[in-house]
Amino acid sequence: MKMADMHIHSTFSPDGVSSMEEQCRQAVKQGVSIICFTDHVDFNAVELNMGRIKDNRKQNFKVDEYLSEIERMRFLFPELEILSGVEFSEPHLFCDEFEQYTKLPFDYILASIHHCKNGVFPGGINLSESQAVLEYYDFMLGSLERCEFQGIAHMDFPRLFFDNWNIDEKILCRILQLVISKNIALEINTSSMNENCYDPMPSVRILKKYIDMGGRRIVLGSDAHNSKRIAYGFNSIISKWHKSLDIGYIKGREFYSL
């Protein structure tokens, strides 16, 4: 099976380490066929984390410069299919801004939740697990219900910051029902995986629930901010899940199987 990494960041993201060219060069080296740059778009004006506050709106990339660099990469790496995208945080809270981005020529709109209510980052140092669970999935439901996008990123992302992370079964089922009914691709994000941890995001338990409910549509995303992480853990995911799930990619806002 060809590999498509549908969640990669470049230096167009404020936390990106590797340039687009560095990411492309590494993708070719690793035999990845398709990549999508999903650089951050975040309109949260008051991010509160560890007592620090920042305005994320000031860090959004300039779209024309981003698209120009995408075209340059396509010229430099003709052997690699390079797709354009954004990772848009909490789209239901910024409907006007989100609508403007959906009108732009991105191949892929990836929605994600990075904050809880009042702009609080969902980490254990910032709020309790029980409160984070309620607020995080309330935001996810809001985005799924109100916005149109093609993929949902790292569904249980806050579990990275808590000793335990238990989602209510009814809430989980409602989220997965919306993902399936709206033909949204569920991302398997491998940024949580390392030599000692197989569990991607969402967890294996959630993936099994997704399959039990009839879900099949999957994209793989390394969430690589550094080129060393491109397609990390993909081979193990593909070997374990390719018979149960339809692994693919998004191009022109449409899902294609690999």
mmCIF file of N, CA, C and O in Angstrom, residues 155-219:
data_model
loop_
_atom_site.group_PDB
_atom_site.id
_atom_site.type_symbol
_atom_site.label_atom_id
_atom_site.label_comp_id
_atom_site.label_asym_id
_atom_site.label_seq_id
_atom_site.Cartn_x
_atom_site.Cartn_y
_atom_site.Cartn_z
ATOM 1 N N MET A 155 -8.355 12.729 17.980
ATOM 2 C CA MET A 155 -9.611 12.835 18.725
ATOM 3 C C MET A 155 -9.447 12.892 20.238
ATOM 4 O O MET A 155 -10.190 13.589 20.921
ATOM 5 N N ASP A 156 -8.497 12.166 20.792
ATOM 6 C CA ASP A 156 -8.317 12.186 22.253
ATOM 7 C C ASP A 156 -6.981 12.834 22.630
ATOM 8 O O ASP A 156 -6.294 12.415 23.558
ATOM 9 N N PHE A 157 -6.654 13.898 21.931
ATOM 10 C CA PHE A 157 -5.419 14.654 22.129
ATOM 11 C C PHE A 157 -5.098 14.982 23.598
ATOM 12 O O PHE A 157 -3.938 14.829 24.028
ATOM 13 N N PRO A 158 -6.059 15.411 24.454
ATOM 14 C CA PRO A 158 -5.688 15.789 25.827
ATOM 15 C C PRO A 158 -5.182 14.641 26.688
ATOM 16 O O PRO A 158 -4.585 14.889 27.738
ATOM 17 N N ARG A 159 -5.371 13.408 26.242
ATOM 18 C CA ARG A 159 -4.885 12.297 27.066
ATOM 19 C C ARG A 159 -3.368 12.329 27.215
ATOM 20 O O ARG A 159 -2.805 11.702 28.132
ATOM 21 N N LEU A 160 -2.683 13.082 26.340
ATOM 22 C CA LEU A 160 -1.238 13.227 26.459
ATOM 23 C C LEU A 160 -0.841 13.963 27.725
ATOM 24 O O LEU A 160 0.300 13.865 28.176
ATOM 25 N N PHE A 161 -1.785 14.703 28.320
ATOM 26 C CA PHE A 161 -1.466 15.584 29.444
ATOM 27 C C PHE A 161 -2.125 15.168 30.749
ATOM 28 O O PHE A 161 -2.069 15.894 31.732
ATOM 29 N N PHE A 162 -2.768 13.990 30.757
ATOM 30 C CA PHE A 162 -3.428 13.494 31.957
ATOM 31 C C PHE A 162 -3.014 12.052 32.220
ATOM 32 O O PHE A 162 -2.726 11.304 31.284
ATOM 33 N N ASP A 163 -3.024 11.663 33.483
ATOM 34 C CA ASP A 163 -2.702 10.278 33.833
ATOM 35 C C ASP A 163 -3.785 9.325 33.341
ATOM 36 O O ASP A 163 -3.519 8.182 32.992
ATOM 37 N N ASN A 164 -5.035 9.796 33.368
ATOM 38 C CA ASN A 164 -6.164 9.020 32.864
ATOM 39 C C ASN A 164 -6.975 9.926 31.951
ATOM 40 O O ASN A 164 -7.012 11.133 32.129
ATOM 41 N N TRP A 165 -7.642 9.304 30.981
ATOM 42 C CA TRP A 165 -8.478 10.102 30.084
ATOM 43 C C TRP A 165 -9.627 9.203 29.619
ATOM 44 O O TRP A 165 -9.458 8.359 28.742
ATOM 45 N N ASN A 166 -10.774 9.378 30.247
ATOM 46 C CA ASN A 166 -11.908 8.498 29.998
ATOM 47 C C ASN A 166 -13.093 9.280 29.470
ATOM 48 O O ASN A 166 -13.674 10.102 30.176
ATOM 49 N N ILE A 167 -13.454 9.023 28.226
ATOM 50 C CA ILE A 167 -14.578 9.683 27.600
ATOM 51 C C ILE A 167 -15.856 8.894 27.864
ATOM 52 O O ILE A 167 -15.860 7.658 27.815
ATOM 53 N N ASP A 168 -16.934 9.593 28.175
ATOM 54 C CA ASP A 168 -18.230 8.965 28.395
ATOM 55 C C ASP A 168 -18.674 8.240 27.132
ATOM 56 O O ASP A 168 -18.548 8.755 26.024
ATOM 57 N N GLU A 169 -19.207 7.039 27.286
ATOM 58 C CA GLU A 169 -19.560 6.205 26.143
ATOM 59 C C GLU A 169 -20.631 6.856 25.260
ATOM 60 O O GLU A 169 -20.571 6.771 24.023
ATOM 61 N N LYS A 170 -21.601 7.533 25.881
ATOM 62 C CA LYS A 170 -22.653 8.183 25.090
ATOM 63 C C LYS A 170 -22.091 9.324 24.252
ATOM 64 O O LYS A 170 -22.477 9.512 23.097
ATOM 65 N N ILE A 171 -21.175 10.090 24.842
ATOM 66 C CA ILE A 171 -20.557 11.190 24.103
ATOM 67 C C ILE A 171 -19.715 10.641 22.962
ATOM 68 O O ILE A 171 -19.760 11.148 21.830
ATOM 69 N N LEU A 172 -18.949 9.587 23.236
ATOM 70 C CA LEU A 172 -18.129 8.968 22.201
ATOM 71 C C LEU A 172 -18.985 8.491 21.035
ATOM 72 O O LEU A 172 -18.656 8.737 19.864
ATOM 73 N N CYS A 173 -20.089 7.829 21.348
ATOM 74 C CA CYS A 173 -20.964 7.319 20.286
ATOM 75 C C CYS A 173 -21.555 8.457 19.463
ATOM 76 O O CYS A 173 -21.661 8.351 18.234
ATOM 77 N N ARG A 174 -21.935 9.552 20.122
ATOM 78 C CA ARG A 174 -22.488 10.688 19.394
ATOM 79 C C ARG A 174 -21.450 11.293 18.442
ATOM 80 O O ARG A 174 -21.755 11.613 17.286
ATOM 81 N N ILE A 175 -20.220 11.422 18.914
ATOM 82 C CA ILE A 175 -19.151 11.955 18.079
ATOM 83 C C ILE A 175 -18.900 11.048 16.877
ATOM 84 O O ILE A 175 -18.838 11.502 15.729
ATOM 85 N N LEU A 176 -18.781 9.754 17.114
ATOM 86 C CA LEU A 176 -18.500 8.821 16.026
ATOM 87 C C LEU A 176 -19.671 8.728 15.053
ATOM 88 O O LEU A 176 -19.463 8.582 13.832
ATOM 89 N N GLN A 177 -20.900 8.841 15.552
ATOM 90 C CA GLN A 177 -22.071 8.854 14.669
ATOM 91 C C GLN A 177 -22.010 10.030 13.700
ATOM 92 O O GLN A 177 -22.298 9.889 12.511
ATOM 93 N N LEU A 178 -21.626 11.203 14.216
ATOM 94 C CA LEU A 178 -21.519 12.382 13.365
ATOM 95 C C LEU A 178 -20.394 12.229 12.339
ATOM 96 O O LEU A 178 -20.556 12.587 11.165
ATOM 97 N N VAL A 179 -19.257 11.712 12.779
ATOM 98 C CA VAL A 179 -18.135 11.486 11.864
ATOM 99 C C VAL A 179 -18.571 10.570 10.714
ATOM 100 O O VAL A 179 -18.307 10.851 9.536
ATOM 101 N N ILE A 180 -19.255 9.502 11.052
ATOM 102 C CA ILE A 180 -19.665 8.522 10.041
ATOM 103 C C ILE A 180 -20.759 9.090 9.137
ATOM 104 O O ILE A 180 -20.680 8.992 7.908
ATOM 105 N N SER A 181 -21.779 9.710 9.719
ATOM 106 C CA SER A 181 -22.918 10.188 8.929
ATOM 107 C C SER A 181 -22.540 11.330 7.996
ATOM 108 O O SER A 181 -23.141 11.501 6.932
ATOM 109 N N LYS A 182 -21.521 12.121 8.375
ATOM 110 C CA LYS A 182 -21.095 13.251 7.551
ATOM 111 C C LYS A 182 -19.922 12.903 6.629
ATOM 112 O O LYS A 182 -19.363 13.776 5.972
ATOM 113 N N ASN A 183 -19.562 11.605 6.587
ATOM 114 C CA ASN A 183 -18.466 11.138 5.729
ATOM 115 C C ASN A 183 -17.156 11.869 6.005
ATOM 116 O O ASN A 183 -16.379 12.181 5.087
ATOM 117 N N ILE A 184 -16.921 12.162 7.270
ATOM 118 C CA ILE A 184 -15.667 12.786 7.690
ATOM 119 C C ILE A 184 -14.632 11.689 7.928
ATOM 120 O O ILE A 184 -14.939 10.641 8.492
ATOM 121 N N ALA A 185 -13.420 11.938 7.483
ATOM 122 C CA ALA A 185 -12.353 10.970 7.718
ATOM 123 C C ALA A 185 -11.856 11.097 9.155
ATOM 124 O O ALA A 185 -11.582 12.194 9.634
ATOM 125 N N LEU A 186 -11.769 9.974 9.832
ATOM 126 C CA LEU A 186 -11.199 9.943 11.178
ATOM 127 C C LEU A 186 -9.684 9.803 11.043
ATOM 128 O O LEU A 186 -9.191 8.860 10.423
ATOM 129 N N GLU A 187 -8.960 10.752 11.602
ATOM 130 C CA GLU A 187 -7.507 10.688 11.529
ATOM 131 C C GLU A 187 -6.947 9.741 12.581
ATOM 132 O O GLU A 187 -7.327 9.803 13.747
ATOM 133 N N ILE A 188 -6.033 8.866 12.133
ATOM 134 C CA ILE A 188 -5.181 8.142 13.069
ATOM 135 C C ILE A 188 -3.885 8.931 13.144
ATOM 136 O O ILE A 188 -3.102 8.968 12.196
ATOM 137 N N ASN A 189 -3.684 9.581 14.274
ATOM 138 C CA ASN A 189 -2.539 10.459 14.484
ATOM 139 C C ASN A 189 -1.480 9.689 15.263
ATOM 140 O O ASN A 189 -1.738 9.195 16.365
ATOM 141 N N THR A 190 -0.281 9.583 14.691
ATOM 142 C CA THR A 190 0.762 8.751 15.299
ATOM 143 C C THR A 190 1.764 9.538 16.138
ATOM 144 O O THR A 190 2.780 8.988 16.561
ATOM 145 N N SER A 191 1.474 10.813 16.414
ATOM 146 C CA SER A 191 2.439 11.621 17.174
ATOM 147 C C SER A 191 2.587 11.146 18.610
ATOM 148 O O SER A 191 3.571 11.470 19.273
ATOM 149 N N SER A 192 1.614 10.369 19.107
ATOM 150 C CA SER A 192 1.702 9.838 20.477
ATOM 151 C C SER A 192 2.522 8.555 20.548
ATOM 152 O O SER A 192 2.828 8.067 21.645
ATOM 153 N N MET A 193 2.891 7.994 19.412
ATOM 154 C CA MET A 193 3.573 6.704 19.386
ATOM 155 C C MET A 193 5.090 6.862 19.497
ATOM 156 O O MET A 193 5.665 7.806 18.967
ATOM 157 N N ASN A 194 5.701 5.937 20.202
ATOM 158 C CA ASN A 194 7.155 5.844 20.269
ATOM 159 C C ASN A 194 7.540 4.391 20.520
ATOM 160 O O ASN A 194 6.680 3.500 20.418
ATOM 161 N N GLU A 195 8.782 4.137 20.853
ATOM 162 C CA GLU A 195 9.236 2.758 21.041
ATOM 163 C C GLU A 195 8.473 2.043 22.165
ATOM 164 O O GLU A 195 8.340 0.818 22.150
ATOM 165 N N ASN A 196 7.959 2.808 23.120
ATOM 166 C CA ASN A 196 7.297 2.206 24.277
ATOM 167 C C ASN A 196 5.775 2.329 24.248
ATOM 168 O O ASN A 196 5.095 1.836 25.138
ATOM 169 N N CYS A 197 5.238 2.993 23.228
ATOM 170 C CA CYS A 197 3.803 3.240 23.196
ATOM 171 C C CYS A 197 3.274 3.005 21.796
ATOM 172 O O CYS A 197 3.656 3.714 20.858
ATOM 173 N N TYR A 198 2.374 2.023 21.648
ATOM 174 C CA TYR A 198 1.772 1.761 20.343
ATOM 175 C C TYR A 198 0.541 2.622 20.115
ATOM 176 O O TYR A 198 0.220 2.965 18.984
ATOM 177 N N ASP A 199 -0.146 2.995 21.188
ATOM 178 C CA ASP A 199 -1.456 3.621 21.069
ATOM 179 C C ASP A 199 -1.391 4.951 20.316
ATOM 180 O O ASP A 199 -0.769 5.909 20.791
ATOM 181 N N PRO A 200 -2.046 5.032 19.161
ATOM 182 C CA PRO A 200 -2.125 6.315 18.455
ATOM 183 C C PRO A 200 -3.269 7.147 19.035
ATOM 184 O O PRO A 200 -3.851 6.812 20.061
ATOM 185 N N MET A 201 -3.590 8.241 18.362
ATOM 186 C CA MET A 201 -4.762 9.038 18.722
ATOM 187 C C MET A 201 -5.715 9.044 17.520
ATOM 188 O O MET A 201 -5.302 9.470 16.433
ATOM 189 N N PRO A 202 -6.959 8.570 17.657
ATOM 190 C CA PRO A 202 -7.539 8.090 18.904
ATOM 191 C C PRO A 202 -6.958 6.739 19.304
ATOM 192 O O PRO A 202 -6.285 6.086 18.516
ATOM 193 N N SER A 203 -7.286 6.343 20.506
ATOM 194 C CA SER A 203 -6.760 5.095 21.058
ATOM 195 C C SER A 203 -7.341 3.898 20.316
ATOM 196 O O SER A 203 -8.342 3.989 19.589
ATOM 197 N N VAL A 204 -6.711 2.759 20.506
ATOM 198 C CA VAL A 204 -7.185 1.519 19.899
ATOM 199 C C VAL A 204 -8.620 1.233 20.325
ATOM 200 O O VAL A 204 -9.441 0.768 19.513
ATOM 201 N N ARG A 205 -8.969 1.526 21.566
ATOM 202 C CA ARG A 205 -10.345 1.300 22.033
ATOM 203 C C ARG A 205 -11.345 2.091 21.205
ATOM 204 O O ARG A 205 -12.399 1.579 20.810
ATOM 205 N N ILE A 206 -11.024 3.339 20.906
ATOM 206 C CA ILE A 206 -11.931 4.171 20.119
ATOM 207 C C ILE A 206 -11.974 3.697 18.663
ATOM 208 O O ILE A 206 -13.044 3.689 18.040
ATOM 209 N N LEU A 207 -10.852 3.278 18.125
ATOM 210 C CA LEU A 207 -10.841 2.752 16.762
ATOM 211 C C LEU A 207 -11.721 1.519 16.641
ATOM 212 O O LEU A 207 -12.472 1.366 15.660
ATOM 213 N N LYS A 208 -11.666 0.641 17.633
ATOM 214 C CA LYS A 208 -12.521 -0.554 17.614
ATOM 215 C C LYS A 208 -13.990 -0.168 17.689
ATOM 216 O O LYS A 208 -14.844 -0.766 17.018
ATOM 217 N N LYS A 209 -14.314 0.843 18.482
ATOM 218 C CA LYS A 209 -15.690 1.320 18.585
ATOM 219 C C LYS A 209 -16.137 1.907 17.248
ATOM 220 O O LYS A 209 -17.275 1.674 16.804
ATOM 221 N N TYR A 210 -15.271 2.650 16.610
ATOM 222 C CA TYR A 210 -15.554 3.239 15.301
ATOM 223 C C TYR A 210 -15.888 2.144 14.284
ATOM 224 O O TYR A 210 -16.867 2.255 13.522
ATOM 225 N N ILE A 211 -15.111 1.084 14.267
ATOM 226 C CA ILE A 211 -15.356 -0.039 13.361
ATOM 227 C C ILE A 211 -16.671 -0.719 13.700
ATOM 228 O O ILE A 211 -17.479 -1.037 12.811
ATOM 229 N N ASP A 212 -16.933 -0.947 14.983
ATOM 230 C CA ASP A 212 -18.175 -1.597 15.415
ATOM 231 C C ASP A 212 -19.410 -0.811 14.983
ATOM 232 O O ASP A 212 -20.471 -1.383 14.714
ATOM 233 N N MET A 213 -19.271 0.524 14.906
ATOM 234 C CA MET A 213 -20.389 1.378 14.522
ATOM 235 C C MET A 213 -20.507 1.543 13.003
ATOM 236 O O MET A 213 -21.390 2.253 12.520
ATOM 237 N N GLY A 214 -19.626 0.890 12.264
ATOM 238 C CA GLY A 214 -19.688 0.943 10.811
ATOM 239 C C GLY A 214 -18.734 1.910 10.161
ATOM 240 O O GLY A 214 -18.765 2.101 8.944
ATOM 241 N N GLY A 215 -17.867 2.542 10.949
ATOM 242 C CA GLY A 215 -16.900 3.483 10.402
ATOM 243 C C GLY A 215 -15.779 2.776 9.675
ATOM 244 O O GLY A 215 -15.309 1.724 10.122
ATOM 245 N N ARG A 216 -15.337 3.351 8.562
ATOM 246 C CA ARG A 216 -14.247 2.756 7.776
ATOM 247 C C ARG A 216 -13.242 3.794 7.303
ATOM 248 O O ARG A 216 -12.074 3.486 7.111
ATOM 249 N N ARG A 217 -13.669 5.022 7.090
ATOM 250 C CA ARG A 217 -12.846 6.019 6.398
ATOM 251 C C ARG A 217 -11.769 6.589 7.325
ATOM 252 O O ARG A 217 -12.074 7.200 8.345
ATOM 253 N N ILE A 218 -10.506 6.392 6.941
ATOM 254 C CA ILE A 218 -9.366 6.759 7.794
ATOM 255 C C ILE A 218 -8.305 7.491 6.964
ATOM 256 O O ILE A 218 -8.056 7.143 5.803
ATOM 257 N N VAL A 219 -7.689 8.504 7.556
ATOM 258 C CA VAL A 219 -6.450 9.055 7.011
ATOM 259 C C VAL A 219 -5.377 8.937 8.098
ATOM 260 O O VAL A 219 -5.687 9.006 9.292
#
